[in-house]
PDB file of C-alpha atoms in Angstrom:
ATOM      1  CA  UNK A   1    -152.114  23.317  23.246  1.00 55.00           C
ATOM      2  CA  UNK A   2    -152.704  24.856  19.806  1.00 75.00           C
ATOM      3  CA  UNK A   3    -150.333  22.647  17.828  1.00 91.00           C
ATOM      4  CA  UNK A   4    -151.142  20.338  14.935  1.00 94.00           C
ATOM      5  CA  UNK A   5    -153.340  17.430  15.971  1.00 95.00           C
ATOM      6  CA  UNK A   6    -154.022  14.152  14.206  1.00 96.00           C
ATOM      7  CA  UNK A   7    -156.661  11.518  14.735  1.00 97.00           C
ATOM      8  CA  UNK A   8    -156.498   8.629  15.265  1.00 97.00           C
ATOM      9  CA  UNK A   9    -153.005   8.113  16.628  1.00 95.00           C
ATOM     10  CA  UNK A  10    -153.065   4.431  15.756  1.00 96.00           C
ATOM     11  CA  UNK A  11    -155.090   2.453  13.240  1.00 98.00           C
ATOM     12  CA  UNK A  12    -155.012  -1.278  12.631  1.00 98.00           C
ATOM     13  CA  UNK A  13    -156.954  -2.523   9.638  1.00 98.00           C
ATOM     14  CA  UNK A  14    -157.234  -5.538   7.418  1.00 97.00           C
ATOM     15  CA  UNK A  15    -156.001  -5.540   3.848  1.00 97.00           C
ATOM     16  CA  UNK A  16    -158.640  -4.276   1.477  1.00 97.00           C
ATOM     17  CA  UNK A  17    -160.384  -2.011   3.965  1.00 98.00           C
ATOM     18  CA  UNK A  18    -160.659   1.761   3.615  1.00 98.00           C
ATOM     19  CA  UNK A  19    -159.226   4.097   6.247  1.00 98.00           C
ATOM     20  CA  UNK A  20    -159.496   7.832   6.817  1.00 98.00           C
ATOM     21  CA  UNK A  21    -157.215  10.048   8.869  1.00 98.00           C
ATOM     22  CA  UNK A  22    -157.855  13.576  10.057  1.00 98.00           C
ATOM     23  CA  UNK A  23    -155.480  16.476  10.583  1.00 97.00           C
ATOM     24  CA  UNK A  24    -156.249  19.755  12.341  1.00 97.00           C
ATOM     25  CA  UNK A  25    -153.553  22.339  11.584  1.00 96.00           C
ATOM     26  CA  UNK A  26    -152.587  25.366  13.619  1.00 94.00           C
ATOM     27  CA  UNK A  27    -155.533  27.671  13.115  1.00 91.00           C
ATOM     28  CA  UNK A  28    -153.873  30.582  11.333  1.00 87.00           C
ATOM     29  CA  UNK A  29    -151.807  28.395   8.991  1.00 92.00           C
ATOM     30  CA  UNK A  30    -153.066  28.309   5.418  1.00 91.00           C
ATOM     31  CA  UNK A  31    -150.683  25.617   4.190  1.00 93.00           C
ATOM     32  CA  UNK A  32    -151.141  21.968   5.112  1.00 95.00           C
ATOM     33  CA  UNK A  33    -148.925  19.034   4.165  1.00 95.00           C
ATOM     34  CA  UNK A  34    -149.152  15.246   4.332  1.00 96.00           C
ATOM     35  CA  UNK A  35    -146.109  12.987   4.594  1.00 96.00           C
ATOM     36  CA  UNK A  36    -145.504   9.261   4.935  1.00 96.00           C
ATOM     37  CA  UNK A  37    -142.713   7.874   7.080  1.00 94.00           C
ATOM     38  CA  UNK A  38    -141.666   4.238   6.992  1.00 93.00           C
ATOM     39  CA  UNK A  39    -139.398   2.578   9.515  1.00 88.00           C
ATOM     40  CA  UNK A  40    -135.829   3.804   9.334  1.00 86.00           C
ATOM     41  CA  UNK A  41    -136.584   6.523   6.803  1.00 90.00           C
ATOM     42  CA  UNK A  42    -137.282  10.210   6.834  1.00 92.00           C
ATOM     43  CA  UNK A  43    -140.720  11.545   5.988  1.00 94.00           C
ATOM     44  CA  UNK A  44    -141.659  11.570   2.283  1.00 93.00           C
ATOM     45  CA  UNK A  45    -143.901  14.253   0.840  1.00 92.00           C
ATOM     46  CA  UNK A  46    -147.357  13.141  -0.300  1.00 94.00           C
ATOM     47  CA  UNK A  47    -149.388  16.267  -0.983  1.00 94.00           C
ATOM     48  CA  UNK A  48    -150.048  19.814   0.127  1.00 92.00           C
ATOM     49  CA  UNK A  49    -152.814  22.367   0.280  1.00 94.00           C
ATOM     50  CA  UNK A  50    -152.942  26.113   0.239  1.00 92.00           C
ATOM     51  CA  UNK A  51    -156.251  26.878   1.891  1.00 91.00           C
ATOM     52  CA  UNK A  52    -158.691  24.444   0.243  1.00 91.00           C
ATOM     53  CA  UNK A  53    -156.718  24.029  -2.985  1.00 91.00           C
ATOM     54  CA  UNK A  54    -154.611  20.909  -3.406  1.00 90.00           C
ATOM     55  CA  UNK A  55    -151.567  22.289  -5.213  1.00 90.00           C
ATOM     56  CA  UNK A  56    -149.297  19.293  -5.598  1.00 86.00           C
ATOM     57  CA  UNK A  57    -149.377  15.533  -5.297  1.00 86.00           C
ATOM     58  CA  UNK A  58    -146.384  13.231  -5.154  1.00 87.00           C
ATOM     59  CA  UNK A  59    -146.173  10.241  -7.461  1.00 80.00           C
ATOM     60  CA  UNK A  60    -146.173   8.239  -4.215  1.00 80.00           C
ATOM     61  CA  UNK A  61    -149.840   9.152  -3.942  1.00 83.00           C
ATOM     62  CA  UNK A  62    -151.483   6.394  -5.976  1.00 88.00           C
ATOM     63  CA  UNK A  63    -155.101   6.573  -7.099  1.00 91.00           C
ATOM     64  CA  UNK A  64    -156.082   4.698  -3.936  1.00 95.00           C
ATOM     65  CA  UNK A  65    -155.134   7.789  -1.929  1.00 95.00           C
ATOM     66  CA  UNK A  66    -157.206  10.943  -1.764  1.00 95.00           C
ATOM     67  CA  UNK A  67    -156.868  14.034   0.363  1.00 96.00           C
ATOM     68  CA  UNK A  68    -159.262  16.886   0.972  1.00 95.00           C
ATOM     69  CA  UNK A  69    -159.343  20.138   2.838  1.00 95.00           C
ATOM     70  CA  UNK A  70    -162.906  21.250   2.189  1.00 90.00           C
ATOM     71  CA  UNK A  71    -163.044  24.517   4.072  1.00 86.00           C
ATOM     72  CA  UNK A  72    -159.391  25.327   4.246  1.00 84.00           C
ATOM     73  CA  UNK A  73    -159.188  24.194   7.859  1.00 90.00           C
ATOM     74  CA  UNK A  74    -158.899  20.491   8.759  1.00 96.00           C
ATOM     75  CA  UNK A  75    -157.848  17.911   6.199  1.00 97.00           C
ATOM     76  CA  UNK A  76    -158.570  14.221   5.653  1.00 97.00           C
ATOM     77  CA  UNK A  77    -156.438  11.581   3.994  1.00 97.00           C
ATOM     78  CA  UNK A  78    -158.269   8.487   2.781  1.00 97.00           C
ATOM     79  CA  UNK A  79    -156.683   5.248   1.632  1.00 97.00           C
ATOM     80  CA  UNK A  80    -158.945   2.869  -0.236  1.00 97.00           C
ATOM     81  CA  UNK A  81    -158.354  -0.880  -0.535  1.00 97.00           C
ATOM     82  CA  UNK A  82    -155.412  -0.787   1.847  1.00 97.00           C
ATOM     83  CA  UNK A  83    -152.364  -2.940   1.154  1.00 96.00           C
ATOM     84  CA  UNK A  84    -149.685  -4.159   3.535  1.00 96.00           C
ATOM     85  CA  UNK A  85    -147.254  -1.762   1.890  1.00 95.00           C
ATOM     86  CA  UNK A  86    -149.380   1.133   3.141  1.00 96.00           C
ATOM     87  CA  UNK A  87    -148.277   0.395   6.711  1.00 97.00           C
ATOM     88  CA  UNK A  88    -146.444   3.515   7.846  1.00 96.00           C
ATOM     89  CA  UNK A  89    -146.661   6.640   9.962  1.00 96.00           C
ATOM     90  CA  UNK A  90    -148.710   9.343   8.268  1.00 97.00           C
ATOM     91  CA  UNK A  91    -147.655  12.825   9.305  1.00 96.00           C
ATOM     92  CA  UNK A  92    -149.437  16.107   8.871  1.00 97.00           C
ATOM     93  CA  UNK A  93    -147.765  19.500   9.033  1.00 95.00           C
ATOM     94  CA  UNK A  94    -148.840  23.092   8.643  1.00 95.00           C
ATOM     95  CA  UNK A  95    -147.110  26.392   8.005  1.00 92.00           C
ATOM     96  CA  UNK A  96    -148.197  30.023   7.829  1.00 89.00           C
ATOM     97  CA  UNK A  97    -146.595  30.619   4.451  1.00 80.00           C
ATOM     98  CA  UNK A  98    -144.234  29.176   1.891  1.00 71.00           C
ATOM     99  CA  UNK A  99    -140.975  30.214   3.513  1.00 71.00           C
ATOM    100  CA  UNK A 100    -141.511  29.324   7.130  1.00 77.00           C
ATOM    101  CA  UNK A 101    -140.824  26.042   8.813  1.00 85.00           C
ATOM    102  CA  UNK A 102    -143.489  23.384   8.967  1.00 91.00           C
ATOM    103  CA  UNK A 103    -145.018  22.387  12.280  1.00 93.00           C
ATOM    104  CA  UNK A 104    -145.697  18.679  12.570  1.00 94.00           C
ATOM    105  CA  UNK A 105    -148.410  16.702  14.286  1.00 94.00           C
ATOM    106  CA  UNK A 106    -147.735  13.488  16.229  1.00 93.00           C
ATOM    107  CA  UNK A 107    -148.728  11.285  13.299  1.00 95.00           C
ATOM    108  CA  UNK A 108    -151.113   8.411  12.689  1.00 96.00           C
ATOM    109  CA  UNK A 109    -149.511   4.989  12.701  1.00 96.00           C
ATOM    110  CA  UNK A 110    -151.253   2.658  10.253  1.00 98.00           C
ATOM    111  CA  UNK A 111    -150.819  -1.108  10.411  1.00 97.00           C
ATOM    112  CA  UNK A 112    -152.357  -3.160   7.609  1.00 97.00           C
ATOM    113  CA  UNK A 113    -152.699  -6.857   8.444  1.00 96.00           C
TER     114      UNK A 113
ATOM    115  CA  UNK B   1    -134.482  18.979  -7.502  1.00 79.00           C
ATOM    116  CA  UNK B   2    -132.851  18.767  -4.118  1.00 85.00           C
ATOM    117  CA  UNK B   3    -131.668  15.979  -1.899  1.00 92.00           C
ATOM    118  CA  UNK B   4    -129.970  15.481   1.430  1.00 95.00           C
ATOM    119  CA  UNK B   5    -127.592  12.828   2.706  1.00 96.00           C
ATOM    120  CA  UNK B   6    -127.036  12.177   6.372  1.00 97.00           C
ATOM    121  CA  UNK B   7    -123.655  10.570   6.545  1.00 97.00           C
ATOM    122  CA  UNK B   8    -124.199   8.535   9.713  1.00 96.00           C
ATOM    123  CA  UNK B   9    -127.228   6.393  10.429  1.00 96.00           C
ATOM    124  CA  UNK B  10    -126.227   6.027  14.079  1.00 97.00           C
ATOM    125  CA  UNK B  11    -124.013   8.113  16.369  1.00 98.00           C
ATOM    126  CA  UNK B  12    -123.186   7.137  19.926  1.00 98.00           C
ATOM    127  CA  UNK B  13    -121.598   9.553  22.418  1.00 97.00           C
ATOM    128  CA  UNK B  14    -121.036   9.697  26.146  1.00 97.00           C
ATOM    129  CA  UNK B  15    -122.921  12.215  28.241  1.00 97.00           C
ATOM    130  CA  UNK B  16    -120.982  15.475  28.453  1.00 97.00           C
ATOM    131  CA  UNK B  17    -119.007  14.924  25.229  1.00 98.00           C
ATOM    132  CA  UNK B  18    -119.507  16.810  21.953  1.00 98.00           C
ATOM    133  CA  UNK B  19    -122.067  15.803  19.350  1.00 98.00           C
ATOM    134  CA  UNK B  20    -121.527  15.999  15.585  1.00 98.00           C
ATOM    135  CA  UNK B  21    -124.254  14.908  13.162  1.00 98.00           C
ATOM    136  CA  UNK B  22    -123.241  15.281   9.533  1.00 98.00           C
ATOM    137  CA  UNK B  23    -125.424  16.399   6.640  1.00 97.00           C
ATOM    138  CA  UNK B  24    -124.639  17.141   2.989  1.00 97.00           C
ATOM    139  CA  UNK B  25    -127.207  18.579   0.618  1.00 95.00           C
ATOM    140  CA  UNK B  26    -127.741  19.090  -3.072  1.00 93.00           C
ATOM    141  CA  UNK B  27    -129.910  21.796  -4.580  1.00 88.00           C
ATOM    142  CA  UNK B  28    -130.212  23.645  -7.868  1.00 82.00           C
ATOM    143  CA  UNK B  29    -131.456  26.712  -6.018  1.00 83.00           C
ATOM    144  CA  UNK B  30    -130.635  28.586  -2.850  1.00 82.00           C
ATOM    145  CA  UNK B  31    -132.269  26.296  -0.325  1.00 86.00           C
ATOM    146  CA  UNK B  32    -133.479  26.663   3.195  1.00 90.00           C
ATOM    147  CA  UNK B  33    -132.004  24.079   5.514  1.00 93.00           C
ATOM    148  CA  UNK B  34    -133.441  22.682   8.724  1.00 95.00           C
ATOM    149  CA  UNK B  35    -132.695  20.217  11.446  1.00 97.00           C
ATOM    150  CA  UNK B  36    -135.630  18.461  13.095  1.00 97.00           C
ATOM    151  CA  UNK B  37    -135.579  16.093  16.074  1.00 96.00           C
ATOM    152  CA  UNK B  38    -137.991  13.229  16.659  1.00 94.00           C
ATOM    153  CA  UNK B  39    -138.299  11.674  20.090  1.00 91.00           C
ATOM    154  CA  UNK B  40    -140.105   8.328  20.394  1.00 83.00           C
ATOM    155  CA  UNK B  41    -143.872   8.741  20.121  1.00 76.00           C
ATOM    156  CA  UNK B  42    -143.492  12.485  19.683  1.00 81.00           C
ATOM    157  CA  UNK B  43    -143.937  14.744  16.680  1.00 85.00           C
ATOM    158  CA  UNK B  44    -141.050  16.234  14.742  1.00 92.00           C
ATOM    159  CA  UNK B  45    -139.706  19.349  16.448  1.00 94.00           C
ATOM    160  CA  UNK B  46    -137.695  22.064  14.755  1.00 94.00           C
ATOM    161  CA  UNK B  47    -134.195  22.485  16.199  1.00 96.00           C
ATOM    162  CA  UNK B  48    -132.954  25.243  13.916  1.00 94.00           C
ATOM    163  CA  UNK B  49    -133.178  26.657  10.414  1.00 92.00           C
ATOM    164  CA  UNK B  50    -130.939  28.403   7.896  1.00 91.00           C
ATOM    165  CA  UNK B  51    -132.547  30.806   5.450  1.00 82.00           C
ATOM    166  CA  UNK B  52    -129.641  32.724   3.874  1.00 74.00           C
ATOM    167  CA  UNK B  53    -128.834  34.955   6.823  1.00 73.00           C
ATOM    168  CA  UNK B  54    -125.936  34.139   9.181  1.00 82.00           C
ATOM    169  CA  UNK B  55    -124.097  30.959   8.259  1.00 88.00           C
ATOM    170  CA  UNK B  56    -123.792  29.868  11.894  1.00 93.00           C
ATOM    171  CA  UNK B  57    -127.268  29.118  13.147  1.00 94.00           C
ATOM    172  CA  UNK B  58    -128.118  28.658  16.797  1.00 94.00           C
ATOM    173  CA  UNK B  59    -131.056  26.508  17.767  1.00 94.00           C
ATOM    174  CA  UNK B  60    -132.804  25.201  20.813  1.00 94.00           C
ATOM    175  CA  UNK B  61    -131.256  23.079  23.569  1.00 94.00           C
ATOM    176  CA  UNK B  62    -127.711  24.237  22.821  1.00 96.00           C
ATOM    177  CA  UNK B  63    -127.566  22.901  19.259  1.00 97.00           C
ATOM    178  CA  UNK B  64    -126.060  24.851  16.395  1.00 97.00           C
ATOM    179  CA  UNK B  65    -125.269  24.246  12.739  1.00 97.00           C
ATOM    180  CA  UNK B  66    -122.964  25.858  10.226  1.00 94.00           C
ATOM    181  CA  UNK B  67    -123.926  26.342   6.588  1.00 93.00           C
ATOM    182  CA  UNK B  68    -120.919  25.797   4.312  1.00 92.00           C
ATOM    183  CA  UNK B  69    -121.866  26.459   0.705  1.00 89.00           C
ATOM    184  CA  UNK B  70    -118.483  25.409  -0.686  1.00 91.00           C
ATOM    185  CA  UNK B  71    -118.814  22.021   0.970  1.00 93.00           C
ATOM    186  CA  UNK B  72    -122.630  21.796   0.571  1.00 93.00           C
ATOM    187  CA  UNK B  73    -122.782  20.812   4.213  1.00 95.00           C
ATOM    188  CA  UNK B  74    -124.959  21.700   7.187  1.00 96.00           C
ATOM    189  CA  UNK B  75    -123.567  19.738  10.122  1.00 97.00           C
ATOM    190  CA  UNK B  76    -125.282  19.836  13.517  1.00 98.00           C
ATOM    191  CA  UNK B  77    -123.206  20.192  16.678  1.00 98.00           C
ATOM    192  CA  UNK B  78    -123.593  20.479  20.410  1.00 98.00           C
ATOM    193  CA  UNK B  79    -120.693  21.018  22.824  1.00 97.00           C
ATOM    194  CA  UNK B  80    -121.946  18.687  25.537  1.00 97.00           C
ATOM    195  CA  UNK B  81    -124.466  15.879  25.104  1.00 97.00           C
ATOM    196  CA  UNK B  82    -127.256  15.314  27.594  1.00 97.00           C
ATOM    197  CA  UNK B  83    -129.180  12.105  28.128  1.00 96.00           C
ATOM    198  CA  UNK B  84    -132.337  13.859  26.915  1.00 95.00           C
ATOM    199  CA  UNK B  85    -130.704  14.458  23.513  1.00 96.00           C
ATOM    200  CA  UNK B  86    -131.134  10.781  22.604  1.00 96.00           C
ATOM    201  CA  UNK B  87    -133.471  10.829  19.612  1.00 96.00           C
ATOM    202  CA  UNK B  88    -133.658  10.644  15.818  1.00 96.00           C
ATOM    203  CA  UNK B  89    -132.390  13.723  13.981  1.00 98.00           C
ATOM    204  CA  UNK B  90    -133.360  14.708  10.452  1.00 97.00           C
ATOM    205  CA  UNK B  91    -131.605  17.135   8.145  1.00 97.00           C
ATOM    206  CA  UNK B  92    -133.987  18.793   5.672  1.00 95.00           C
ATOM    207  CA  UNK B  93    -133.432  20.796   2.477  1.00 93.00           C
ATOM    208  CA  UNK B  94    -136.285  22.929   1.248  1.00 89.00           C
ATOM    209  CA  UNK B  95    -137.096  25.031  -1.784  1.00 85.00           C
ATOM    210  CA  UNK B  96    -140.540  26.545  -1.416  1.00 80.00           C
ATOM    211  CA  UNK B  97    -142.972  23.866  -0.330  1.00 79.00           C
ATOM    212  CA  UNK B  98    -140.670  21.039  -1.463  1.00 84.00           C
ATOM    213  CA  UNK B  99    -139.051  19.663   1.700  1.00 87.00           C
ATOM    214  CA  UNK B 100    -136.713  16.696   1.365  1.00 92.00           C
ATOM    215  CA  UNK B 101    -135.734  14.803   4.489  1.00 94.00           C
ATOM    216  CA  UNK B 102    -132.611  12.796   5.038  1.00 95.00           C
ATOM    217  CA  UNK B 103    -132.887   9.218   6.256  1.00 95.00           C
ATOM    218  CA  UNK B 104    -132.135  10.298   9.803  1.00 96.00           C
ATOM    219  CA  UNK B 105    -129.361   9.828  12.354  1.00 97.00           C
ATOM    220  CA  UNK B 106    -130.133   8.045  15.582  1.00 97.00           C
ATOM    221  CA  UNK B 107    -128.235   9.616  18.468  1.00 97.00           C
ATOM    222  CA  UNK B 108    -127.516   7.445  21.477  1.00 97.00           C
ATOM    223  CA  UNK B 109    -126.156   9.039  24.655  1.00 97.00           C
ATOM    224  CA  UNK B 110    -124.360   6.778  27.103  1.00 97.00           C
ATOM    225  CA  UNK B 111    -124.207   7.647  30.815  1.00 95.00           C
TER     226      UNK B 111
END
């Protein structure tokens, strides 16, 4: 299967710890997106990359959040000093260009105790 | 800016009966519109998309949607529901990279 993959699928952590998630997009896609989805809501945009350049960040992305895509392939999303409010599903998506649909990974479910 | 409103948080139908999931959108530009489906523990899957071609869009699994600019609506329909259609459905409005999701409609299909 050559779809978008995310790792880990589940993460349980204690408040104050740092966590890092990984996303591997579809190989020929140069655009990569991160979203957050809380229970009963649709996904909310966090940030996106074109190749290795991070082109936009949502105001939802506080300074505790950082995302990278160092070689324009996989991406990581790090949350420092996690808070209970960070508990959510973190989704990654990729697309071949600006006007095509986005292909989503299965998500990483984060639980902060 | 754009936004989308899904008018029903939960729709329940009997197997074999029609499905209607309602979506209204707002956009300052000519948007692209999508419907995605999310099954439990599965990733979001594209059902169909509208990108300024035909106003009646056919998607996978027998779903279709009609773009009505005058009503700013993009309702999703299916003539006959199947048990496997039970899932969460999201209407999405997009301008460039900016995709805005609705809050979702949970579809329940009764035997």
